[in-house]
mmCIF file of C-alpha atoms and ligand atoms in Angstrom:
data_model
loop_
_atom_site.group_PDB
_atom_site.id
_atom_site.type_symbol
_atom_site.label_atom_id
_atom_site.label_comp_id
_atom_site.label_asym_id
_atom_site.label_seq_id
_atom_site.Cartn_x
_atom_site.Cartn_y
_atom_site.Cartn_z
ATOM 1 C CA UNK A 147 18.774 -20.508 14.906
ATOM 2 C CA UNK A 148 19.567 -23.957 13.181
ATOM 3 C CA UNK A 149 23.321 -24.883 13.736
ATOM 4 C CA UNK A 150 25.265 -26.315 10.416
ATOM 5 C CA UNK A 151 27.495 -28.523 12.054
ATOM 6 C CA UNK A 152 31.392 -28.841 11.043
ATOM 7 C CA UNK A 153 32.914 -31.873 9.638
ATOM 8 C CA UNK A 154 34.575 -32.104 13.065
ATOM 9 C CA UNK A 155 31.073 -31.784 14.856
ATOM 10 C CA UNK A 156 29.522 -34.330 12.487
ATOM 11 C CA UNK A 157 32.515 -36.927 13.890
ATOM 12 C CA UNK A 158 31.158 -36.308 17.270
ATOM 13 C CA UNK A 159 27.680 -36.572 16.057
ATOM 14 C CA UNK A 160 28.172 -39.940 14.578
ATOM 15 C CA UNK A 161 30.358 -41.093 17.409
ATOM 16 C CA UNK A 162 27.256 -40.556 19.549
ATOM 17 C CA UNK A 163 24.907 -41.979 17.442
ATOM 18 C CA UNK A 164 26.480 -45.186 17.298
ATOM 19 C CA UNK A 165 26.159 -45.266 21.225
ATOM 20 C CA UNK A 166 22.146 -44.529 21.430
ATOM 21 C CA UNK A 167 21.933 -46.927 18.366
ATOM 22 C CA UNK A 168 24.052 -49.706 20.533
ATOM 23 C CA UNK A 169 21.255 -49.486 23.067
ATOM 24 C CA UNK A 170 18.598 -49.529 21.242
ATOM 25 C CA UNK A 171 20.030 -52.878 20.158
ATOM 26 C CA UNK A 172 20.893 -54.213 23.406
ATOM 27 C CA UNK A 173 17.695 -53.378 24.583
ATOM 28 C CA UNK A 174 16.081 -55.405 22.113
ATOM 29 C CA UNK A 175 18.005 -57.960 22.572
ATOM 30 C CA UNK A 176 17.652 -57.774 26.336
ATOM 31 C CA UNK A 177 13.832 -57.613 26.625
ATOM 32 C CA UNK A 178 11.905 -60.849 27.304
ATOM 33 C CA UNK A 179 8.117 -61.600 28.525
ATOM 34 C CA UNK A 180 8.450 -61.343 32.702
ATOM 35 C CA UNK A 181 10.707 -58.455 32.692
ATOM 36 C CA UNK A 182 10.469 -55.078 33.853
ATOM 37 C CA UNK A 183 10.976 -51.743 32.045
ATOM 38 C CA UNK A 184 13.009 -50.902 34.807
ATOM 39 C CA UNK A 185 15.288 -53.796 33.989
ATOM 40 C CA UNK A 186 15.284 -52.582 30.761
ATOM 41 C CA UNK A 187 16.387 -49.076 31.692
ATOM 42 C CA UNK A 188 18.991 -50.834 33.338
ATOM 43 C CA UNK A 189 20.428 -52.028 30.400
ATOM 44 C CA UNK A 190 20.402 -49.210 28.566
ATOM 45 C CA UNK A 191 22.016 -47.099 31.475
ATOM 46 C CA UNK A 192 25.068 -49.597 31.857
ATOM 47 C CA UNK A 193 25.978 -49.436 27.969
ATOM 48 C CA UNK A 194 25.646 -46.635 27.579
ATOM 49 C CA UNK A 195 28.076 -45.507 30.275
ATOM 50 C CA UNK A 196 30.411 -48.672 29.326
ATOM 51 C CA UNK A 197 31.298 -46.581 26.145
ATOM 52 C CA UNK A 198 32.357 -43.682 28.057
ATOM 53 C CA UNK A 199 28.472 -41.663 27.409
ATOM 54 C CA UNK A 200 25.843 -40.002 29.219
ATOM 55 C CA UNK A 201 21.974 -41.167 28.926
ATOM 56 C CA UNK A 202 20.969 -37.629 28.194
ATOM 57 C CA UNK A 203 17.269 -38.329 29.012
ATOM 58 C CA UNK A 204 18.275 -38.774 33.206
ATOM 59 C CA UNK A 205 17.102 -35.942 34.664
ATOM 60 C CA UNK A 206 16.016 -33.885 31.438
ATOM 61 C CA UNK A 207 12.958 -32.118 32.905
ATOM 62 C CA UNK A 208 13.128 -33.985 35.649
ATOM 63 C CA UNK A 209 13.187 -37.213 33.885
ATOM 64 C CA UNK A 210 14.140 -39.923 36.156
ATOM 65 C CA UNK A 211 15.268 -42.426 33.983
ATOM 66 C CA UNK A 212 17.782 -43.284 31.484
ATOM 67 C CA UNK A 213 15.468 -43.999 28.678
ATOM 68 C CA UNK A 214 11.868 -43.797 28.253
ATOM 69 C CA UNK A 215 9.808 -47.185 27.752
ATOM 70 C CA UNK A 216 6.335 -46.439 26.725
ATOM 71 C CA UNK A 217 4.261 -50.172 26.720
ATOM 72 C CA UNK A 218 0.829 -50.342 24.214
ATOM 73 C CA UNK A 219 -0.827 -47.471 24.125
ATOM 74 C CA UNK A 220 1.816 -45.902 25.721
ATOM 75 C CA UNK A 221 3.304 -43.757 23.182
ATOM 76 C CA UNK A 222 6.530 -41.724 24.714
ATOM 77 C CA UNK A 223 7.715 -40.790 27.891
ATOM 78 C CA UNK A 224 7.031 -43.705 30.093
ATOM 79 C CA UNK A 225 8.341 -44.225 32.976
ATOM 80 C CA UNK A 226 10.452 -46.959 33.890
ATOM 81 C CA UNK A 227 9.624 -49.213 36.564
ATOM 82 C CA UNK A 228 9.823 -51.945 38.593
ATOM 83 C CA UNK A 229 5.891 -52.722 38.815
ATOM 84 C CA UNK A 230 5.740 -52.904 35.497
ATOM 85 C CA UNK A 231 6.095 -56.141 33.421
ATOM 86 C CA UNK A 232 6.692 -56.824 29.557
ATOM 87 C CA UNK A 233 4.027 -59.705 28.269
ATOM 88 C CA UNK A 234 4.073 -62.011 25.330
ATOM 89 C CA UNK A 235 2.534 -60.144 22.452
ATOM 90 C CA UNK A 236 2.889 -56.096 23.640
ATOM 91 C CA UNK A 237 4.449 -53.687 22.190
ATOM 92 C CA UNK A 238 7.055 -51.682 23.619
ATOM 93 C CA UNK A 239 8.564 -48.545 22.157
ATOM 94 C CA UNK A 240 12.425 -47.522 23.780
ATOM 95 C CA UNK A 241 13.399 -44.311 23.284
ATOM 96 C CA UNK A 242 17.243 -43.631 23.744
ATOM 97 C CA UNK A 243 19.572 -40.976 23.955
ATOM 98 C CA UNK A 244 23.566 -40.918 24.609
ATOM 99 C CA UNK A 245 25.945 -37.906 24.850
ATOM 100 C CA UNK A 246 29.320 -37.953 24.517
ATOM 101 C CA UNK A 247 32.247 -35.299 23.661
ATOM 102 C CA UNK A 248 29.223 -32.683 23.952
ATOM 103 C CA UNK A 249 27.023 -34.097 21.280
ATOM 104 C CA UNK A 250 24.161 -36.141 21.161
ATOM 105 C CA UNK A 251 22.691 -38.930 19.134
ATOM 106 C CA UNK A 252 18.818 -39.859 19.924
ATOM 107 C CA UNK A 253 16.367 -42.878 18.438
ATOM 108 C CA UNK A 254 13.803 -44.830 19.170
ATOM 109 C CA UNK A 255 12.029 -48.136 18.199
ATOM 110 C CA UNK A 256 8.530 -49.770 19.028
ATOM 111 C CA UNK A 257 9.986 -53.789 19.987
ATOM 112 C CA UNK A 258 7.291 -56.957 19.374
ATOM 113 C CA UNK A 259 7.502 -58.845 22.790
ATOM 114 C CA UNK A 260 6.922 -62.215 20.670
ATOM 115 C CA UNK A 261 4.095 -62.426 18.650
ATOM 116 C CA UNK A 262 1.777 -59.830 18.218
ATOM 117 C CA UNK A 263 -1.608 -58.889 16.738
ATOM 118 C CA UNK A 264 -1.899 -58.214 12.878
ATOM 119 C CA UNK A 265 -3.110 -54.904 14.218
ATOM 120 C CA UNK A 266 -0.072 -54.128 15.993
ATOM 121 C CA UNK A 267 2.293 -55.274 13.397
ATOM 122 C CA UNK A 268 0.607 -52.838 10.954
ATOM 123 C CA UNK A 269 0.425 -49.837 13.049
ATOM 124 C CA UNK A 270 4.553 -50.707 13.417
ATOM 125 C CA UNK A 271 5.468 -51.728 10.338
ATOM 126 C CA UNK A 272 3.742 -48.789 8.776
ATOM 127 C CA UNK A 273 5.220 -46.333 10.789
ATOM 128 C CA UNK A 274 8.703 -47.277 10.594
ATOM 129 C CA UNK A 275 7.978 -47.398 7.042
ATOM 130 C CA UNK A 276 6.636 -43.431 7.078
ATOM 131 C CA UNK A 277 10.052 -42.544 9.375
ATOM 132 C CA UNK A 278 12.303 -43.850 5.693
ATOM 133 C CA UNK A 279 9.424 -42.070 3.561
ATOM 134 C CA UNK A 280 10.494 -39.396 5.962
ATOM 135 C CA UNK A 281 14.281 -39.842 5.719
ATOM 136 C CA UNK A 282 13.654 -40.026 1.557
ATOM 137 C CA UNK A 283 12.890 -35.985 1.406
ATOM 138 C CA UNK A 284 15.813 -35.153 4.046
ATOM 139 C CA UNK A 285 18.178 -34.096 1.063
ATOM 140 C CA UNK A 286 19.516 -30.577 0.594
ATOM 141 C CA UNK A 287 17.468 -28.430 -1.085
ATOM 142 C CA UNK A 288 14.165 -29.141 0.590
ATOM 143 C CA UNK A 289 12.342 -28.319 3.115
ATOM 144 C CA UNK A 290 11.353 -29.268 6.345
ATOM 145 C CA UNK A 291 7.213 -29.718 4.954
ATOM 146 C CA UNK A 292 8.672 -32.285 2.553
ATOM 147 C CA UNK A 293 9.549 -34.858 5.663
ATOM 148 C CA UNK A 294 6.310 -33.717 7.593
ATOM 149 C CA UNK A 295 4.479 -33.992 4.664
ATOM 150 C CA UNK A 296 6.036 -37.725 3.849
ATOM 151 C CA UNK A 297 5.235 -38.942 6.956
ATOM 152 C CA UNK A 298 1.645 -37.550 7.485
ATOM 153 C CA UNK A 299 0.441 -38.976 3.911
ATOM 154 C CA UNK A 300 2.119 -42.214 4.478
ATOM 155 C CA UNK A 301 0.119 -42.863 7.503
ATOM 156 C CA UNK A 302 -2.834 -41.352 6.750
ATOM 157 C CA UNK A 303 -3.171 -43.584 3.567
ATOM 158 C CA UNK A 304 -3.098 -46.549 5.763
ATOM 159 C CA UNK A 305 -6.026 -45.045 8.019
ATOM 160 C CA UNK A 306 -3.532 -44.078 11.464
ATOM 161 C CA UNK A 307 -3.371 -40.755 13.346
ATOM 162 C CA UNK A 308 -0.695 -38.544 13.145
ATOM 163 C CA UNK A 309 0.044 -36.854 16.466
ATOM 164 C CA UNK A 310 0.675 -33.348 16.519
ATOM 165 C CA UNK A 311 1.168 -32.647 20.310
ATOM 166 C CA UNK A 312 4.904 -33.948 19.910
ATOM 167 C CA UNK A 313 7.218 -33.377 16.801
ATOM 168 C CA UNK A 314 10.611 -34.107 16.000
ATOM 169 C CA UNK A 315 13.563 -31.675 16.488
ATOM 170 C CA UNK A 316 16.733 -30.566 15.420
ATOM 171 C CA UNK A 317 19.820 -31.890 17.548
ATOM 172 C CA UNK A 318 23.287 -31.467 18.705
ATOM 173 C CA UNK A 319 24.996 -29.913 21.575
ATOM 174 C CA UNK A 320 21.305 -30.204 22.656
ATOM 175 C CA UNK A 321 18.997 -33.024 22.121
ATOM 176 C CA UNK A 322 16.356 -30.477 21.485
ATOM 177 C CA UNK A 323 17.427 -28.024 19.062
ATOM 178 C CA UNK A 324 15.942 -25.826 16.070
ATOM 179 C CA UNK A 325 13.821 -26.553 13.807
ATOM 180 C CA UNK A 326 10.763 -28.347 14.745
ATOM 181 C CA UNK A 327 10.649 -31.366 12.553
ATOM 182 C CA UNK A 328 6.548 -32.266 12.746
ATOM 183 C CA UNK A 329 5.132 -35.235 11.602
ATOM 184 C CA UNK A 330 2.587 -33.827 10.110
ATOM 185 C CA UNK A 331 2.243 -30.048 7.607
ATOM 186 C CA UNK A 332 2.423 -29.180 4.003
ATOM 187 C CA UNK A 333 5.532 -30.152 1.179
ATOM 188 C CA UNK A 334 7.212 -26.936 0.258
ATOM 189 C CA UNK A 335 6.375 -25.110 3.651
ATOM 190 C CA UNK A 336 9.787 -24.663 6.428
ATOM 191 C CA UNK A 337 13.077 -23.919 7.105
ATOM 192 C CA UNK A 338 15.261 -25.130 3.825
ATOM 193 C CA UNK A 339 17.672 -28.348 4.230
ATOM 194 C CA UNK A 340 21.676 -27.477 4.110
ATOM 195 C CA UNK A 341 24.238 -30.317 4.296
ATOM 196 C CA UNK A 342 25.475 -30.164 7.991
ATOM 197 C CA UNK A 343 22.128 -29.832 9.647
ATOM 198 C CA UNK A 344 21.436 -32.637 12.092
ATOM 199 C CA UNK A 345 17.801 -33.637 12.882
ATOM 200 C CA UNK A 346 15.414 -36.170 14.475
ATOM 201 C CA UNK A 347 13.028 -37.336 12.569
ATOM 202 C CA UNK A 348 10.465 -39.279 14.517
ATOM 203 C CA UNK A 349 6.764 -40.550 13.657
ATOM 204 C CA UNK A 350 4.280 -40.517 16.522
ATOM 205 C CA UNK A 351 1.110 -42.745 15.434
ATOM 206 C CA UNK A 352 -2.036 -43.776 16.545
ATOM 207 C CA UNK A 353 -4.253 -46.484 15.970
ATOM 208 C CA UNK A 354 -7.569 -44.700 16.471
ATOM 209 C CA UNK A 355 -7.295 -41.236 17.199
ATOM 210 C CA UNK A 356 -4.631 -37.996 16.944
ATOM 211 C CA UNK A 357 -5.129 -37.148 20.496
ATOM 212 C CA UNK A 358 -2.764 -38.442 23.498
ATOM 213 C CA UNK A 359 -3.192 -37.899 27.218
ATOM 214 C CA UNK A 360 -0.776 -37.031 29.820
ATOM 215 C CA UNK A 361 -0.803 -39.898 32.803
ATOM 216 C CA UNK A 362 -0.789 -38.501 36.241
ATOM 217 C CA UNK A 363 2.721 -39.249 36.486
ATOM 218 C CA UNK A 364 2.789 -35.918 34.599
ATOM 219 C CA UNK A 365 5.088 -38.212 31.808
ATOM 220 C CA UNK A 366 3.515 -40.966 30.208
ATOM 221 C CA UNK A 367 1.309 -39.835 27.194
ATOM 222 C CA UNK A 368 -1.197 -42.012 26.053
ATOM 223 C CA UNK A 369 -2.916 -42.766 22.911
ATOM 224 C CA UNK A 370 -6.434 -41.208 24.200
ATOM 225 C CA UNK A 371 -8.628 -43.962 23.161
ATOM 226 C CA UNK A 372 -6.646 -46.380 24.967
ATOM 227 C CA UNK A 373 -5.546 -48.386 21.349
ATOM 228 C CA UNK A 374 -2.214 -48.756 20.001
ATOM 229 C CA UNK A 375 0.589 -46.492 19.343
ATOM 230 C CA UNK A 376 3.964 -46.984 17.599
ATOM 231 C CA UNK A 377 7.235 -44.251 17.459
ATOM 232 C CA UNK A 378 10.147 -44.839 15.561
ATOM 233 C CA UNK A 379 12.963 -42.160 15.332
ATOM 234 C CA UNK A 380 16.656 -41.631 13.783
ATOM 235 C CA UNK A 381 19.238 -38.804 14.295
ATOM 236 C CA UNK A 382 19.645 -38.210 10.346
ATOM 237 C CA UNK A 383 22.724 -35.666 8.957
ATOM 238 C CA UNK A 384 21.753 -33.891 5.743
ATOM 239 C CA UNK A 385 24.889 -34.049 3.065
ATOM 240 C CA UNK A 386 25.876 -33.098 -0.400
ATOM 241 C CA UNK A 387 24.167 -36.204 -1.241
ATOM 242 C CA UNK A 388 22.345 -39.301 0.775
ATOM 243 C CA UNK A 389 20.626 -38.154 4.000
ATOM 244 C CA UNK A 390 23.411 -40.054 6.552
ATOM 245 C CA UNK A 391 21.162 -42.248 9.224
ATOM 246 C CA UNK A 392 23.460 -41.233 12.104
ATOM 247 C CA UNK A 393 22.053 -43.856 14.720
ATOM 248 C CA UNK A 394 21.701 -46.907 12.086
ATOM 249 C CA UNK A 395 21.714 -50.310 13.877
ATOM 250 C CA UNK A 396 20.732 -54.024 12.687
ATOM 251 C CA UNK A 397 16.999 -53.393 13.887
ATOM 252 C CA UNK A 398 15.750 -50.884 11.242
ATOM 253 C CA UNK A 399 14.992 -52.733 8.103
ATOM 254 C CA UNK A 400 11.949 -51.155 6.631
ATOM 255 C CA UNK A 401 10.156 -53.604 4.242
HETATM 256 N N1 LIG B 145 14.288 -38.706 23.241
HETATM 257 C C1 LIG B 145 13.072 -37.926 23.303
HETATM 258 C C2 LIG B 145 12.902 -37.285 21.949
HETATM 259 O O1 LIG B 145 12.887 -37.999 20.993
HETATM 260 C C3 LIG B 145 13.072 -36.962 24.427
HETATM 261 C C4 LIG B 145 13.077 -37.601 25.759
HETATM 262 S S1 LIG B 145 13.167 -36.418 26.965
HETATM 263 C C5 LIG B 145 12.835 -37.229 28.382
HETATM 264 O O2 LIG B 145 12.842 -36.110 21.752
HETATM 265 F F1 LIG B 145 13.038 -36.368 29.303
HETATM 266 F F2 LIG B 145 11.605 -37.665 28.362
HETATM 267 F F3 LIG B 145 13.640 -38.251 28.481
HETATM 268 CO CO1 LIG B 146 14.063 -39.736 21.191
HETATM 269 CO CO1 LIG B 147 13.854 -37.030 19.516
#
């Protein structure tokens, strides 16, 4: 069932939002060549829980981290760690979630690490760009196939790789909640859009293929050639009017 959340329940919504977006920022602002993901975890754990939150990724699964920092062709679910170092010119995706007063908020955002290849500003540029093409058709009245549809033309007309093997989600009292919110399917196909619905809308892209591996660590998935991958995502309210970007920062400004 998809939850329509209350005016009251949108409050909390937003309240949490703010938080995951607040570390998405301080992580970016944190993360320098020489450092480790764990540091940046570490970053992202201690604001969080500065503004009274919980980083609901820790021990989701299993998961044994506060955030998940996927580095190159990394795409999601990487692990942090110590033994591994951020270097002039990769690119590092930080995905973040926060809880607080029972509701979550949950985005994500592939970082330059100084200056990177015009292949890797591409891949990024163009899929933040398909998350707003995305965030366009998330107006009441539509349907879920409009956003997947959005996004999976977007960045198929610039010659990238949707993956389907991970989709976005509907959110709340959960961070996974109903409906599935692919990146990829057919406009006009889905669950219909009501003001009050709360979803994650979140573009998974490859540079040269639509298939990801799993890393022994049973976590880290992979863009299966080895190339690039890029994820952006945003916890987005549907309304009378506007879709509401509920974990809007500084950092997304799509071109
Ligand atoms: N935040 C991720 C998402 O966008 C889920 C992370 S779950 C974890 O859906 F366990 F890997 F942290
Ligand atoms: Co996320
Ligand atoms: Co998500």
């Amino acid at each position: 069932m998809i939850s329509v959340k209350s005016a009251k329940e949108l409050e909390a919504m937003k309240k949490a939002g703010a938080i995951a977006a607040g570390a998405l920022v301080a992580a970016g602002e944190a993360l320098k060549p020489g450092m480790s993901t764990w540091e940046l975890d570490k970053v992202i754990h201690d604001y969080i829980v500065s503004r009274g939150a919980r980083p609901s990724s820790l021990g989701y699964g299993g998961f044994p981290a506060s955030a998940c920092i996927s580095v190159n062709a990394e795409l999601i679910h990487g692990i942090p760690s110590k033994k591994k170092i951020i270097h002039e010119g990769d690119i590092v995706s930080v995905d973040v979630t926060a809880e607080i007063d029972g509701y979550n908020g949950d985005n994500a955002y592939t970082f330059r690490v100084g200056k990177v290849s015009d292949e890797a500003e591409r891949l990024l540029n163009t899929t933040e760009e398909a998350l707003y093409e995305g965030i366009k058709m998330a107006v009441a009245g539509n349907r879920i196939g409009d956003i997947s549809n959005a996004v999976q033309t977007y960045c198929e007309s610039r010659g990238y790789f949707v993956v389907e093997r991970f989709i976005g989600h509907g959110i709340g009292r959960e961070m996974h909640e109903a409906p599935d919110v692919p990146n990829f399917g057919r406009a006009g196909r889905g669950p219909r859009l009501v003001p009050g619905m709360t979803i994650c809308i979140e573009p998974m892209i490859n540079q040269s293929c639509a298939q990801v591996q799993i890393m022994p660590d049973k976590w880290t998935v992979v863009e299966a050639n080895g190339n690039l991958s890029a994820h952006y995502e945003h916890t987005i309210a549907i309304t009378d009017g506007e879709p509401l970007i509920l974990t809007k920062s500084s950092l997304h400004h799509p071109k």
